[in-house]
Coordinates of C-alpha atoms and ligand atoms in Angstrom, one line a residue:
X45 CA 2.9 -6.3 -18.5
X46 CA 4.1 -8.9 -16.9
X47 CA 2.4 -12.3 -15.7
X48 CA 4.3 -13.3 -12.8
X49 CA 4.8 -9.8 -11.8
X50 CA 2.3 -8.7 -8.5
X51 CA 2.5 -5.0 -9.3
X52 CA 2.2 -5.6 -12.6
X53 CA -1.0 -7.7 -12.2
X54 CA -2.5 -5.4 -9.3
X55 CA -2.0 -2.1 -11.9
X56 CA -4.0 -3.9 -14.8
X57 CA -6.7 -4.4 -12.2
X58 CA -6.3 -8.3 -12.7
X59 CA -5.5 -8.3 -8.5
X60 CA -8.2 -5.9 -6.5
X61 CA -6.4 -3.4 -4.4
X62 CA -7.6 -0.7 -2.8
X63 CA -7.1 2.0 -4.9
X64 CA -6.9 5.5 -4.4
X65 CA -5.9 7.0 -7.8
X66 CA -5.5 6.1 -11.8
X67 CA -5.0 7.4 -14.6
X68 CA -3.5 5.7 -17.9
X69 CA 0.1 5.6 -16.4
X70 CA -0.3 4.8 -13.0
X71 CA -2.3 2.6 -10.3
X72 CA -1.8 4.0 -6.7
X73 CA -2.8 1.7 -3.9
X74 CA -2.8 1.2 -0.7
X75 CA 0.1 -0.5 0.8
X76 CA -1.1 -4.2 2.2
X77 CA 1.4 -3.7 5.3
X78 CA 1.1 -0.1 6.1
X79 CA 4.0 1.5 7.8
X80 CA 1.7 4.0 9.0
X81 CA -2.4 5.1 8.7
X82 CA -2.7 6.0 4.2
X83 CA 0.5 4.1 3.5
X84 CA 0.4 4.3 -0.3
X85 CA 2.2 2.9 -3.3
X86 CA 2.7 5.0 -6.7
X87 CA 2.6 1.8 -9.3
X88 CA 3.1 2.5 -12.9
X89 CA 1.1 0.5 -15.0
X90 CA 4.0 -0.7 -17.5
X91 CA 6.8 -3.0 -16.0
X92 CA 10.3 -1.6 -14.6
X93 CA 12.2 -3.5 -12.4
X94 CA 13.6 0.1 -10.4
X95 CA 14.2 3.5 -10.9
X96 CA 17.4 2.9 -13.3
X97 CA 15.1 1.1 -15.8
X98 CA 12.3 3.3 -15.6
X99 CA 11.0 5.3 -19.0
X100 CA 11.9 9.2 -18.4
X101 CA 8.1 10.6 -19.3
X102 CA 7.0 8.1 -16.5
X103 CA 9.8 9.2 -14.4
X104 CA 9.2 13.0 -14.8
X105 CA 4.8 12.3 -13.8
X106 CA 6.1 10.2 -10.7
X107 CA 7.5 13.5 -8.5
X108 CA 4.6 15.8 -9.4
X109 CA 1.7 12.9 -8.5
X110 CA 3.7 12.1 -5.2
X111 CA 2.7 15.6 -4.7
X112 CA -0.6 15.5 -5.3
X113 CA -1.2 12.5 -3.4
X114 CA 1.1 13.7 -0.7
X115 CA -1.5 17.4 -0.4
X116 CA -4.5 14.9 -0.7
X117 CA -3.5 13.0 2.5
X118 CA -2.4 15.5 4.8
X119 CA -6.0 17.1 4.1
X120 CA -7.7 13.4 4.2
X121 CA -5.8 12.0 6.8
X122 CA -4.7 14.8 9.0
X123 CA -1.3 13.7 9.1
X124 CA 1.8 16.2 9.6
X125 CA 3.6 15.3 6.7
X126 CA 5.2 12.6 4.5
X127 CA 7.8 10.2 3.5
X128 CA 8.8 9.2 0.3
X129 CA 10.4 6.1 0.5
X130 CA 11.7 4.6 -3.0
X131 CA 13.7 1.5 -2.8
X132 CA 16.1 -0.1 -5.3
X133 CA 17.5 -3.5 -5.4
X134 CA 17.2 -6.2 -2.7
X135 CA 20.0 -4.0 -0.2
X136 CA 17.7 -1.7 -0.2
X137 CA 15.1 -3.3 0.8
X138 CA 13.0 -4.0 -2.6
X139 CA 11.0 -7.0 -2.1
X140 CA 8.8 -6.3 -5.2
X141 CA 10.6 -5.9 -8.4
X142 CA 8.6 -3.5 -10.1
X143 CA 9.4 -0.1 -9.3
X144 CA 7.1 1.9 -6.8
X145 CA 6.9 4.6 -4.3
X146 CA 6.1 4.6 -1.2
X147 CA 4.0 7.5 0.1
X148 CA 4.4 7.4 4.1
X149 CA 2.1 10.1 6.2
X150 CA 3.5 11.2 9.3
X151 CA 2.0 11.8 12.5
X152 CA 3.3 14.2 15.3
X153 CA 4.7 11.9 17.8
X154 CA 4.0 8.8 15.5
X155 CA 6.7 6.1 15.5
X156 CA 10.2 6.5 13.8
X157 CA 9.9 5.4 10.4
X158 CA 12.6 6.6 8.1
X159 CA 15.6 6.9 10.5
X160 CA 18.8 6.1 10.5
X161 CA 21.9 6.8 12.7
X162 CA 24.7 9.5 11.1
X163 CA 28.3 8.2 10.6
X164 CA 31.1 10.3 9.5
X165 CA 32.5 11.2 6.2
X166 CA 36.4 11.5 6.2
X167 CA 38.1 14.0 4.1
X168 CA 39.6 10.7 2.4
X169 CA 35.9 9.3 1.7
X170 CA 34.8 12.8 0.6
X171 CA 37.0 13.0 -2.5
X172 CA 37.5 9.4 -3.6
X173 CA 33.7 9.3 -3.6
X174 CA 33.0 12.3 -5.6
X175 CA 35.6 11.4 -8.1
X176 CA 34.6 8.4 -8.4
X177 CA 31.1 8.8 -8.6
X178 CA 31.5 12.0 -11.1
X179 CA 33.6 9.9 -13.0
X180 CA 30.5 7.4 -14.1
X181 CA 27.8 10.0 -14.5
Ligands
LIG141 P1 9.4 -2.7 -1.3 O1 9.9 -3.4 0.0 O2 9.6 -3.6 -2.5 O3 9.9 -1.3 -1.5 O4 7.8 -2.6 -1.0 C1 6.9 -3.5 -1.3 C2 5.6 -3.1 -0.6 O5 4.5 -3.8 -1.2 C3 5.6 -3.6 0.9 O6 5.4 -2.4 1.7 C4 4.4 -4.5 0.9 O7 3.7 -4.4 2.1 C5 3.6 -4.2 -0.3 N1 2.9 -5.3 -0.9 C6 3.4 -6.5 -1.3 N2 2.5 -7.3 -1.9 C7 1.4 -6.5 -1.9 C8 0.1 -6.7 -2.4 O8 -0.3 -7.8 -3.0 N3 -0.9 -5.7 -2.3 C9 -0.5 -4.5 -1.7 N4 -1.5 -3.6 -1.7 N5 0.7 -4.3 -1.2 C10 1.6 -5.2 -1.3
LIG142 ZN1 5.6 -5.6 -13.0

């Protein structure tokens, strides 16, 4: 656990948020600038900065919980369905650097959230890129 950390702080229960789940691994809250009605943040309670540093028997509860939670709103909320939204690294949009993940509900004819518009992939891209990428895995 971290100090200066926000998530960090907010999972130990140091920081009140409102929160809709624990157990000893994980603190999930509610997200203090909702993209949409139940916007929800999976926290783990120990410290990773993003997915690439994150333990692998946190990792494998994270997928399964989203799940739950995910079930849990669509029969709470009413919503339609659900993003998950998981960013890594300031590019990407990570303002907090403690890995989390963002559970979005969806509502028919609620606003674009996740969107973005399709490019192309060349023939060119398409084997540079998998060789490349295959190459460091
Ligand atoms: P990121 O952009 O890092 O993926 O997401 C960080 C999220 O944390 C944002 O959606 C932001 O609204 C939320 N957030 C930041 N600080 C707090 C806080 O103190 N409490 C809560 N509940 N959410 C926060
Ligand atoms: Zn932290």
């Amino acid at each position: 656990m971290r100090d200066d950390c926000i998530f960090c702080r907010i999972a130990a229960g140091q920081i009140p948020a409102a929160t809709l789940y624990e157990d000893e691994d994980f603190r999930v809250i509610l997200d203090l600038g909702p993209a949409s009605r139940g916007h929800a943040l999976i926290l783990p309670k120990e410290h990773y900065a993003n997915l690439c540093e994150l333990d692998e028997t946190v990792a494998a509860k994270v997928l399964p919980l989203a799940a739950r939670l995910g079930k849990a709103m669509t029969a709470a909320l009413g919503c339609d369905g659900f993003n998950l939204v998981q960013n890594n690294g300031e590019a990407a949009g990570q303002t907090v650097m403690h890995f989390h993940v963002h559970i979005i509900p969806r509502y028919q004819n609620g606003p674009k959230i996740v969107a973005w518009e399709q490019g192309e992939l060349s023939e060119q891209d398409k084997k540079q890129i998998v060789e490349a990428v295959k190459a460091e895995l």
